CSV table of C-alpha atoms and ligand atoms in Angstrom, one decimal:
chain,number,residue,atom,x,y,z
A,158,MET,CA,113.2,103.2,112.6
A,159,CYS,CA,110.8,100.3,111.9
A,160,LYS,CA,111.8,97.5,109.7
A,161,PRO,CA,109.7,97.2,106.5
A,162,GLN,CA,108.7,93.5,106.3
A,163,HIS,CA,105.0,94.5,106.6
A,164,TYR,CA,105.3,97.6,104.4
A,165,GLY,CA,103.1,97.9,101.4
A,166,ILE,CA,100.5,100.1,99.5
A,167,ASN,CA,97.5,98.4,101.0
A,168,TYR,CA,95.2,101.5,101.0
A,169,SER,CA,95.3,105.0,99.7
A,170,ILE,CA,95.3,107.9,102.1
A,171,ASN,CA,97.3,110.5,100.1
A,172,PRO,CA,97.5,111.2,96.3
A,173,TRP,CA,100.8,109.3,95.9
A,174,MET,CA,99.3,106.0,97.1
A,175,ASP,CA,97.8,103.8,94.4
A,176,VAL,CA,96.9,100.2,95.4
A,177,ASN,CA,97.5,99.2,91.8
A,178,ASN,CA,101.0,100.5,91.9
A,179,GLY,CA,102.3,98.5,94.8
A,180,ALA,CA,105.8,98.5,96.3
A,181,ASP,CA,108.3,95.9,95.2
A,182,TYR,CA,109.0,93.9,98.4
A,183,ASN,CA,112.7,93.1,97.8
A,184,LYS,CA,113.4,96.6,96.6
A,185,SER,CA,111.7,98.2,99.6
A,186,ILE,CA,113.8,96.0,102.0
A,187,GLN,CA,117.0,96.9,100.1
A,188,GLN,CA,116.2,100.7,100.1
A,189,TRP,CA,115.4,100.6,103.9
A,190,ASN,CA,118.6,98.6,104.6
A,191,ASP,CA,120.6,101.1,102.6
A,192,LEU,CA,119.1,104.0,104.5
A,193,GLU,CA,119.8,102.4,107.9
A,194,ALA,CA,123.4,101.5,106.9
A,195,LYS,CA,124.0,105.1,105.7
A,196,ILE,CA,122.7,106.6,108.9
A,197,LYS,CA,125.0,104.4,110.9
A,198,GLU,CA,128.0,105.0,108.6
A,199,LEU,CA,127.5,108.8,109.2
A,200,GLY,CA,127.8,108.2,113.0
A,201,ALA,CA,124.2,108.0,114.3
A,202,THR,CA,122.8,105.2,116.4
A,203,VAL,CA,119.6,103.5,115.2
A,204,LYS,CA,116.9,102.1,117.6
A,205,LEU,CA,114.1,100.0,116.3
A,206,VAL,CA,110.5,99.6,117.1
A,207,GLU,CA,108.9,96.2,116.4
A,208,PRO,CA,106.8,96.3,113.1
A,209,ALA,CA,103.1,95.1,113.2
A,210,GLU,CA,101.6,92.9,110.5
A,211,ASP,CA,98.5,95.0,109.9
A,212,LEU,CA,100.2,98.4,109.9
A,213,PRO,CA,102.1,98.9,106.6
A,214,ASP,CA,102.8,102.6,107.2
A,215,MET,CA,104.4,102.0,110.6
A,216,VAL,CA,107.7,102.2,108.8
A,217,PHE,CA,107.1,106.0,108.7
A,218,THR,CA,108.3,106.6,112.3
A,219,ALA,CA,108.5,110.3,111.7
A,220,ASN,CA,104.8,110.2,112.4
A,221,ALA,CA,105.1,108.4,115.8
A,222,ALA,CA,105.4,111.4,118.0
A,223,LEU,CA,106.7,114.9,118.7
A,224,ILE,CA,109.8,114.6,120.9
A,225,LEU,CA,110.4,117.5,123.3
A,226,LYS,CA,113.2,118.2,125.7
A,227,ASN,CA,113.8,116.2,128.9
A,228,GLY,CA,112.5,112.9,127.6
A,229,ASN,CA,108.9,114.1,126.8
A,230,ALA,CA,107.1,112.6,123.9
A,231,ILE,CA,103.6,113.6,122.6
A,232,VAL,CA,102.3,110.5,120.8
A,233,SER,CA,100.5,111.2,117.5
A,234,HIS,CA,96.8,111.0,117.0
A,235,PHE,CA,96.4,109.9,113.4
A,236,ALA,CA,94.0,111.6,110.9
A,237,HIS,CA,93.1,108.3,109.2
A,238,LYS,CA,91.7,105.1,110.8
A,239,GLU,CA,94.2,103.1,108.7
A,240,ARG,CA,97.0,104.3,110.9
A,241,ALA,CA,95.2,104.8,114.2
A,242,LYS,CA,96.4,101.5,115.7
A,243,GLU,CA,100.0,102.6,115.3
A,244,GLU,CA,99.4,104.9,118.3
A,245,GLU,CA,99.4,102.0,120.8
A,246,HIS,CA,102.6,100.4,119.4
A,247,PHE,CA,104.5,103.7,119.5
A,248,THR,CA,103.2,104.5,123.0
A,249,LYS,CA,104.5,101.1,124.2
A,250,TRP,CA,107.9,101.8,122.7
A,251,PHE,CA,108.2,105.2,124.4
A,252,VAL,CA,107.0,103.9,127.7
A,253,ASP,CA,109.4,100.9,127.5
A,254,ASN,CA,112.2,103.3,126.7
A,255,GLY,CA,111.6,105.6,129.6
A,256,TYR,CA,109.9,108.6,128.0
A,257,LYS,CA,107.3,110.7,129.7
A,258,VAL,CA,104.5,110.0,127.3
A,259,HIS,CA,101.7,112.5,126.6
A,260,HIS,CA,98.6,112.0,124.5
A,261,THR,CA,96.4,114.4,122.6
A,262,SER,CA,92.8,114.1,121.5
A,263,ILE,CA,93.5,116.5,118.6
A,264,ILE,CA,94.5,115.1,115.2
A,265,PHE,CA,98.3,115.4,115.0
A,266,GLU,CA,101.0,113.4,113.1
A,267,GLY,CA,104.1,114.1,115.1
A,268,ALA,CA,107.4,115.0,113.5
A,269,GLY,CA,105.9,114.6,110.1
A,270,ASP,CA,104.2,118.0,110.7
A,271,ALA,CA,106.1,119.6,113.6
A,272,LEU,CA,109.8,120.5,113.1
A,273,PHE,CA,112.1,122.6,115.2
A,274,PHE,CA,113.8,125.5,113.6
A,275,GLY,CA,116.2,126.6,116.3
A,276,ASP,CA,113.9,126.9,119.4
A,277,ILE,CA,110.7,127.6,117.4
A,278,LEU,CA,108.5,124.7,116.6
A,279,ILE,CA,107.2,125.1,113.0
A,280,GLY,CA,103.8,123.4,113.0
A,281,GLY,CA,102.3,122.3,109.7
A,282,HIS,CA,98.6,122.0,109.3
A,283,GLY,CA,96.0,121.7,106.6
A,284,PHE,CA,95.9,117.9,106.0
A,285,ARG,CA,97.1,115.7,108.8
A,286,SER,CA,97.4,117.9,111.9
A,287,ASP,CA,94.8,120.3,113.3
A,288,VAL,CA,96.1,123.8,113.9
A,289,THR,CA,94.6,123.8,117.4
A,290,PHE,CA,97.1,121.1,118.5
A,291,TYR,CA,99.8,123.7,118.6
A,292,GLU,CA,97.8,126.0,120.9
A,293,GLU,CA,97.8,123.1,123.5
A,294,ILE,CA,101.6,122.9,124.0
A,295,SER,CA,103.6,125.4,126.0
A,296,ILE,CA,106.5,126.1,123.7
A,297,SER,CA,107.1,128.8,121.1
A,298,TYR,CA,105.6,127.9,117.8
A,299,ALA,CA,104.5,129.2,114.5
A,300,THR,CA,101.9,127.5,112.3
A,301,VAL,CA,102.3,127.1,108.6
A,302,ARG,CA,99.6,126.1,106.2
A,303,LEU,CA,100.0,123.3,103.6
A,304,VAL,CA,97.8,123.7,100.6
A,305,ASP,CA,98.9,121.0,98.0
A,306,PRO,CA,97.7,117.5,98.8
A,307,TYR,CA,100.9,116.0,97.3
A,308,PHE,CA,102.8,117.8,100.2
A,309,TYR,CA,100.4,116.8,103.0
A,310,HIS,CA,103.1,116.7,105.8
A,311,LEU,CA,105.5,119.5,106.6
A,312,ASP,CA,108.5,117.2,106.2
A,313,THR,CA,107.6,116.7,102.5
A,314,CYS,CA,108.4,120.3,101.7
A,315,PHE,CA,110.4,121.9,104.5
A,316,CYS,CA,113.7,120.7,106.1
A,317,PRO,CA,115.6,122.6,108.7
A,318,LEU,CA,119.3,122.1,108.3
A,319,GLU,CA,122.2,123.6,110.5
A,320,GLY,CA,121.7,126.9,112.2
A,321,THR,CA,119.2,129.0,110.2
A,322,ASP,CA,119.7,127.0,106.9
A,323,TYR,CA,116.6,125.2,105.6
A,324,MET,CA,115.3,123.6,102.4
A,325,ILE,CA,111.8,124.4,101.2
A,326,TRP,CA,109.4,123.9,98.3
A,327,PRO,CA,107.4,127.2,98.6
A,328,GLY,CA,104.6,125.9,96.3
A,329,ALA,CA,103.3,123.7,99.0
A,330,PHE,CA,102.3,126.6,101.3
A,331,ASP,CA,99.8,129.4,101.3
A,332,GLY,CA,100.8,133.0,100.6
A,333,ILE,CA,100.8,134.1,104.3
A,334,THR,CA,103.1,131.2,105.1
A,335,ASN,CA,105.5,132.1,102.3
A,336,GLN,CA,105.6,135.7,103.8
A,337,PHE,CA,106.3,134.2,107.2
A,338,PHE,CA,109.3,132.2,105.8
A,339,LYS,CA,110.7,135.4,104.3
A,340,LEU,CA,110.4,137.1,107.7
A,341,LEU,CA,112.4,134.3,109.3
A,342,LYS,CA,115.5,135.6,107.5
A,343,GLY,CA,117.0,132.2,107.4
A,344,ASN,CA,119.3,130.9,104.6
A,345,GLU,CA,116.9,129.4,102.2
A,346,ILE,CA,117.5,126.6,99.8
A,347,SER,CA,114.5,126.7,97.5
A,348,VAL,CA,114.3,123.4,95.7
A,349,PRO,CA,113.0,123.2,92.1
A,350,GLU,CA,109.5,121.8,91.7
A,351,ASN,CA,110.5,118.6,89.9
A,352,GLU,CA,112.9,117.7,92.7
A,353,ALA,CA,110.4,118.7,95.4
A,354,ARG,CA,108.2,116.0,93.8
A,355,GLN,CA,111.1,113.6,94.1
A,356,PHE,CA,111.0,114.4,97.8
A,357,ALA,CA,114.2,116.5,97.9
A,358,CYS,CA,113.1,118.1,101.2
A,359,ASN,CA,112.5,114.8,102.9
A,360,ALA,CA,116.1,114.6,104.0
A,361,VAL,CA,118.0,113.3,107.0
A,362,ARG,CA,120.7,115.6,108.3
A,363,ILE,CA,123.6,114.3,110.4
A,364,GLY,CA,126.1,117.1,111.0
A,365,ARG,CA,127.0,118.5,107.6
A,366,ASN,CA,125.8,115.3,105.9
A,367,VAL,CA,122.4,115.2,104.2
A,368,ILE,CA,120.8,112.0,103.1
A,369,LEU,CA,118.2,112.7,100.4
A,370,PRO,CA,116.4,110.8,97.6
A,371,GLU,CA,118.4,110.4,94.4
A,372,GLY,CA,117.2,112.3,91.3
A,373,CYS,CA,117.7,115.7,92.9
A,374,PRO,CA,120.9,117.1,91.2
A,375,VAL,CA,120.1,120.8,91.5
A,376,THR,CA,119.3,120.4,95.3
A,377,MET,CA,122.5,118.5,95.8
A,378,GLN,CA,124.5,121.3,94.1
A,379,MET,CA,122.9,123.9,96.3
A,380,LEU,CA,123.7,121.8,99.4
A,381,CYS,CA,127.3,121.5,98.3
A,382,ASP,CA,127.5,125.3,97.7
A,383,LYS,CA,126.5,125.8,101.3
A,384,GLY,CA,129.1,123.3,102.6
A,385,TYR,CA,126.9,120.2,103.0
A,386,ILE,CA,127.7,116.7,101.8
A,387,PRO,CA,124.7,115.2,100.0
A,388,HIS,CA,124.2,111.4,100.1
A,389,PRO,CA,121.6,110.3,97.5
A,390,LEU,CA,119.7,107.1,97.9
A,391,ASP,CA,117.1,105.3,95.8
A,392,MET,CA,113.7,105.8,97.6
A,393,SER,CA,111.4,104.7,94.8
A,394,GLU,CA,109.4,102.2,96.8
A,395,TYR,CA,108.6,104.7,99.6
A,396,ILE,CA,107.8,107.6,97.3
A,397,LYS,CA,104.9,105.4,96.1
A,398,SER,CA,103.5,105.8,99.6
A,399,GLY,CA,104.2,109.5,99.8
A,400,GLY,CA,107.4,109.2,101.9
A,401,ALA,CA,111.2,109.1,101.6
A,402,CYS,CA,114.3,109.2,103.8
A,403,LYS,CA,113.1,111.6,106.6
A,404,CYS,CA,109.7,110.0,107.0
A,405,LEU,CA,111.4,106.6,107.7
A,406,THR,CA,113.1,108.1,110.8
A,407,LEU,CA,112.3,109.9,114.0
A,408,VAL,CA,115.1,111.8,115.8
A,409,ILE,CA,114.8,110.8,119.5
B,595,LIG,N1,101.7,106.5,103.5
B,595,LIG,C1,102.0,107.3,104.7
B,595,LIG,C2,100.8,108.2,105.0
B,595,LIG,O1,100.2,108.7,104.1
B,595,LIG,C3,103.3,108.1,104.4
B,595,LIG,C4,103.7,108.9,105.6
B,595,LIG,C5,104.9,109.8,105.3
B,595,LIG,N2,105.4,110.4,106.5
B,595,LIG,C6,105.9,111.6,106.6
B,595,LIG,N3,106.4,112.0,107.7
B,595,LIG,N4,105.8,112.5,105.6
B,595,LIG,O2,100.6,108.5,106.1
């Protein structure tokens, strides 16, 4: 995770971001602290990357890299110039922490767009990652196409849970992708549209615990019905930037 002292809505690179609707500084610190505390309370360890003054979106560490087995990390190559300088900061962290670091010249935004479902990498494309990135890597993958600019990263509308369980907002994908998800034969939790827009799918799973933004009662009930324990948190200041719980973390 990356502490939010330099976080803010300083530019707009997705439809959620409005420079005239800035984040409340104190609230954003509080919400981030509550998320970190909840993650620790549920038994996970948190490592921190140093924030940089001119990089307000560096808090969204999901976009730092794609983490593979055996300590390999493919560092992201951001779609927008506003975030490009994050690459050197994240690279330094991975090098300092002993990762085998790989770079790509193809636009790719890390674990914001690429999520493992079992052993298959589900690779989102359409807004922030180029589909050809996935052809470069030598692991099993399936690409899924995002079509709604409000759901511009895969982790805004798809969340693998335990085993073959997953949460999804089908409206964010094209028709072929929706057919693909049906063929996966997983246990689908299809979240309602209003809760998808509250970032219900942008959740952090720790064992059977699921940390998700508050304001998603239907999703919480569906999670409970499948034996999960939902933990709602206020994420209002990060939703203004097009992110929530999951975007603020990277599983390493
Ligand atoms: N403002 C950030 C951006 O537009 C939000 C990133 C959210 N990250 C994510 N993994 N969905 O890039």
